[in-house]
XYZ file of C-alpha atoms in Angstrom:
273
model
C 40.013 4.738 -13.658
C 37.029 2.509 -14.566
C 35.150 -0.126 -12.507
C 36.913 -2.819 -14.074
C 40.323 -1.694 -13.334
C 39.431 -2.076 -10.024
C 37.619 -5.410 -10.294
C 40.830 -6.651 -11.816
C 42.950 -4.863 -8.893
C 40.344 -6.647 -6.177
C 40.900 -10.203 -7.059
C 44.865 -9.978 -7.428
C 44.987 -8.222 -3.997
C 42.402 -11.150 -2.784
C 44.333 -13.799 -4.736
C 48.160 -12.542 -4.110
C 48.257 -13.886 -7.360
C 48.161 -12.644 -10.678
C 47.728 -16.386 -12.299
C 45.208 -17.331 -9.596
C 43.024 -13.863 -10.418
C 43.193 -14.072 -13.749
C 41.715 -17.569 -14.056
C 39.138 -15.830 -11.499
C 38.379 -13.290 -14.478
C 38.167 -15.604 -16.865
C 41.452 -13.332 -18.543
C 44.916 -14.072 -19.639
C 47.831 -12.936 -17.245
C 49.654 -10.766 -19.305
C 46.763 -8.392 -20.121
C 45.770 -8.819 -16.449
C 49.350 -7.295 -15.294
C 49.480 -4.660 -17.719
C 45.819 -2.969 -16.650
C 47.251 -3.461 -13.117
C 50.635 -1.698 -14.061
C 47.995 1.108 -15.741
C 46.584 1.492 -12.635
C 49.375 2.070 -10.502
C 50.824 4.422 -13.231
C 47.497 6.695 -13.193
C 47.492 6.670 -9.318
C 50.799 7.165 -8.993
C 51.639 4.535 -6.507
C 52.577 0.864 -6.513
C 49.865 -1.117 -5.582
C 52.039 -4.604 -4.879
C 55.374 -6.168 -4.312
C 56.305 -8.899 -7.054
C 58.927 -11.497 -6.327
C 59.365 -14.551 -8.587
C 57.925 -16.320 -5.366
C 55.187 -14.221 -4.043
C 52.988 -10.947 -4.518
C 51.957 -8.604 -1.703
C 50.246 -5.176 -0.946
C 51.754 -2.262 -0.407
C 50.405 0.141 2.164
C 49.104 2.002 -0.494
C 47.564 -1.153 -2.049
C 45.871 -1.968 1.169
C 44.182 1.539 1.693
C 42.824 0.830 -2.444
C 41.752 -2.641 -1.296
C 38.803 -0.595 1.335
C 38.135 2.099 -1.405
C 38.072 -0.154 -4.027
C 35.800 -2.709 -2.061
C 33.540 0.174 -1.103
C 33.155 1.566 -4.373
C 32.053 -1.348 -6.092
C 29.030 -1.600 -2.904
C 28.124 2.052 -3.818
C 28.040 1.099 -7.229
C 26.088 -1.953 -7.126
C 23.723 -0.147 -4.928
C 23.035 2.771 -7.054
C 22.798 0.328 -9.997
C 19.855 -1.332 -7.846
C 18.135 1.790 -6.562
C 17.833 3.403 -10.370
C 16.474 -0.028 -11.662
C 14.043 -0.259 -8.835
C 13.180 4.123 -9.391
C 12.659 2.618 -13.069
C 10.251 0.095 -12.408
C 8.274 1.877 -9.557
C 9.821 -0.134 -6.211
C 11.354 2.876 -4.529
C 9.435 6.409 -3.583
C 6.065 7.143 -1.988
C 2.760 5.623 -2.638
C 0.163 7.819 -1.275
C -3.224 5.824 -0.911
C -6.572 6.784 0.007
C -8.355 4.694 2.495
C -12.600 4.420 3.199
C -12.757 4.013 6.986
C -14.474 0.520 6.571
C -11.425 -0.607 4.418
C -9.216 0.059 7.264
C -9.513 -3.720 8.425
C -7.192 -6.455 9.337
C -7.188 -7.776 5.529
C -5.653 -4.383 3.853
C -3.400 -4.919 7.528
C -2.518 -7.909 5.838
C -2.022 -7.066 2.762
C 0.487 -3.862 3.772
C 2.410 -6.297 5.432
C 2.447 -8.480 2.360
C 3.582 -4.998 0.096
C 6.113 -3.755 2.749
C 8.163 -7.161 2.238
C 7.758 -6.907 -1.105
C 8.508 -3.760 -1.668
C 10.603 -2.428 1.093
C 12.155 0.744 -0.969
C 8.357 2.124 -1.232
C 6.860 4.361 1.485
C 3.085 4.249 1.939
C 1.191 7.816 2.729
C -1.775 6.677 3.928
C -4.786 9.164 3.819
C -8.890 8.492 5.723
C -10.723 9.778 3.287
C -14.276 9.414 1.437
C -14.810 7.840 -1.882
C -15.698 11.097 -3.332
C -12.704 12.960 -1.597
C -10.266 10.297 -3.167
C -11.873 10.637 -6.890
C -10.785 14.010 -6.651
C -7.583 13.500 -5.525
C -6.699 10.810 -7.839
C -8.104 13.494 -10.702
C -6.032 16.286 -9.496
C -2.336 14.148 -9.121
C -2.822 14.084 -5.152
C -3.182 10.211 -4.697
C -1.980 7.550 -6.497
C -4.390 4.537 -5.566
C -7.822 4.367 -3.876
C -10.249 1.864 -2.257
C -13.585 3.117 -2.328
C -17.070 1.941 -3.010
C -18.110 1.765 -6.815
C -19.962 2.644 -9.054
C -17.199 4.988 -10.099
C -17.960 7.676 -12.413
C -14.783 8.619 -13.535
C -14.064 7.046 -16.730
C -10.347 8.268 -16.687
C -9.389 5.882 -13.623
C -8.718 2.429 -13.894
C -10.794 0.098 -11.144
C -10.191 -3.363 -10.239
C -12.751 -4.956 -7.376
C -11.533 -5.849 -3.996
C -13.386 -7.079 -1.765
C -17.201 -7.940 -0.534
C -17.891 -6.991 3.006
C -20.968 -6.954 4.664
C -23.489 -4.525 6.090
C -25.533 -4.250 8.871
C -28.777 -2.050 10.170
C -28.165 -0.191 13.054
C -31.399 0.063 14.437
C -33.138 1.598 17.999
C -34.315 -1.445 19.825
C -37.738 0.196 20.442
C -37.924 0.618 16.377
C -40.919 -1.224 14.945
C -38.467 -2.928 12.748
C -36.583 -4.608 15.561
C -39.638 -6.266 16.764
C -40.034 -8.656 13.553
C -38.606 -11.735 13.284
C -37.699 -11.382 9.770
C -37.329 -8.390 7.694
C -38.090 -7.870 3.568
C -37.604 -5.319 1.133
C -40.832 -4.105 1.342
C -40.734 -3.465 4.993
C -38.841 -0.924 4.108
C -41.338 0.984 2.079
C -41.752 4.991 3.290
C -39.232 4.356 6.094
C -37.720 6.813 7.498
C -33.805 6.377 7.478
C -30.763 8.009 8.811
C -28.173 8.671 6.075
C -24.514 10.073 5.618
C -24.516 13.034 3.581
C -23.945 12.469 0.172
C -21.023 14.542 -0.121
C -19.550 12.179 2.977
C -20.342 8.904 1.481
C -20.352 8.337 -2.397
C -23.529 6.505 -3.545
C -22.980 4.526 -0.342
C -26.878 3.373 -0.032
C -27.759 2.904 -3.764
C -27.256 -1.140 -3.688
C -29.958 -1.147 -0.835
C -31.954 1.483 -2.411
C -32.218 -0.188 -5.604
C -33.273 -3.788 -3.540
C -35.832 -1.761 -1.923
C -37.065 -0.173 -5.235
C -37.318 -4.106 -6.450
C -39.755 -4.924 -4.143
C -41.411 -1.567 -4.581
C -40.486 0.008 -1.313
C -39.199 3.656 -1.073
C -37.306 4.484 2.073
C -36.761 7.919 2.448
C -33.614 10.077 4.313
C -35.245 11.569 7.217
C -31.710 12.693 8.626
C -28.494 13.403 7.171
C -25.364 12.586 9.233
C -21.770 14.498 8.774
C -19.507 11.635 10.367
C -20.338 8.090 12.192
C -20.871 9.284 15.324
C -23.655 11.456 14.792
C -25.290 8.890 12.829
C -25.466 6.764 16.178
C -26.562 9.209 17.781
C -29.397 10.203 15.635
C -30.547 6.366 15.426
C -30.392 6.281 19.199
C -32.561 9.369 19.438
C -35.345 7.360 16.954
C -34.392 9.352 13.736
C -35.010 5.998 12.003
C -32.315 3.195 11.220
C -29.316 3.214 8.628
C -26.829 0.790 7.557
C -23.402 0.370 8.806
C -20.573 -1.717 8.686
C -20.387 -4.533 11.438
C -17.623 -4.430 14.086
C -16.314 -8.046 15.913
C -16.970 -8.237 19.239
C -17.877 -4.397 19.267
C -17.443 -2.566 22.841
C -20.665 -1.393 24.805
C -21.384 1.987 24.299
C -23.580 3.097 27.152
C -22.725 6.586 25.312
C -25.597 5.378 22.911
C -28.586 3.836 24.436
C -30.678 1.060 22.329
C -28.700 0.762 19.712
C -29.055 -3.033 17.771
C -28.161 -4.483 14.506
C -30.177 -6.585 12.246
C -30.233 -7.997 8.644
C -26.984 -8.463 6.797
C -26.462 -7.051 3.275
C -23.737 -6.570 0.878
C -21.435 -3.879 0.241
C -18.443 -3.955 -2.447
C -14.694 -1.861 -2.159
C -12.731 -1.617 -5.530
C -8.916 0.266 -5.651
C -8.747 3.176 -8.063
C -5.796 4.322 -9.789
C -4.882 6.780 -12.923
C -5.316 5.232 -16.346
């Protein structure tokens, strides 16, 4: 029994009509009733009652007319799902995420991929730029948005997004009290930093503005994770740069803290070459 056969049985059961469902197939009637007397042959049963007047199902034709029907859904869905498998719009896509990414725009842009691609699952992961280079290299992620410059020449970048930066800053800090900060004011200042090993080359566009203007801030503290970096610029460690927050909430937790000067940071998506 092949698909067809029961295409052909479908539209005379639908029809009651072996004229009607042939012009329906675009077929001539005789070799329309001879696949349907094939059919009934191989199954064993008789699919219809034929009069000169009229053509009927048979209780046996009626319980084909459900199978057949559902079939032909199965088969037109598993058609589908191995074209989509083919073409990369079923499965998993597990993507790495910066914690500054995680904004209403990639919101926006899940929602956007999610109607687009319904049959793909997304495995989201919070993880550092450098983290995500080394799962992309090792076959554990299959995108990333993290912050360039990338040094892996084997993964193919494309730039996202600008978004802008912010110093967090002690309000007693010398720095807060001018009106209007430079490069150069900058010059042997002691900063508060993530670790390098946290965030990948995540002050380098600053430090090479400062170096411009001949200034050379230094790291006076390294931080492990964002909250300890507040905390250390609270406790006068020095200032650092940060991603700003709308409408942040007050956090009483951290005395003094301000925010001045906006710069310029960039996010581009990684995946494997």
């Amino acid at each position: 029994m092949e698909l067809r056969h029961l295409r052909y049985f479908i539209a005379v059961a639908e029809e009651l009509s072996f004229r009607r469902a042939a012009e329906k197939l675009n077929l001539a009637q005789p070799p329309l009733s001879a696949q349907i007397k094939a059919l009934e042959a191989e199954l064993g049963a008789q699919l219809f009652l034929r009069s000169t007047r009229k053509v009927t199902l048979t209780s046996a034709g009626r319980v084909l007319l459900d199978e057949a029907r559902a079939v032909l859904v199965a088969s037109a869905q598993a058609e589908r799902r191995v074209r989509e498998s083919s073409e990369g719009l079923v499965g998993i896509l597990r993507l790495g995420v910066l914690a500054p990414a995680a904004n209403s725009k990639l919101a926006s842009v899940l929602r956007t991929f999610r109607v687009k691609y319904p049959g793909v699952q997304l495995a989201l992961h919070e993880l550092t730029s450098i983290e995500q280079i080394r799962r992309l290299r090792e076959g554990q992620l299959d995108v990333g948005l993290v912050r360039p410059p990338v040094p892996a020449s084997e993964l193919a970048t494309d730039f996202v997004e600008n978004w802008r930066q912010v110093l967090a800053i002690h309000t007693d800090h010398p720095l807060a009290q001018k009106r209007k900060l430079t490069w150069k004011d900058f010059d042997k200042q002691a900063m508060v930093m993530m670790h390098p090993s946290v965030q990948h080359l995540y002050y380098d566009s600053f430090l090479a503005a400062c170096a411009s203007a001949g200034a050379t801030p230094y790291p006076a503290q390294y931080a492990h994770d964002v909250q300890t970096k507040l905390w250390l610029i609270s406790a006068g460690f020095g200032p650092s740069l940060r991603k700003p927050r709308r409408n942040p909430p007050p956090r009483p937790d951290i005395p003094g803290l301000a925010h001045r000067t906006t710069f310029h940071a960039h996010c581009h998506s990684l995946a494997k070459k």
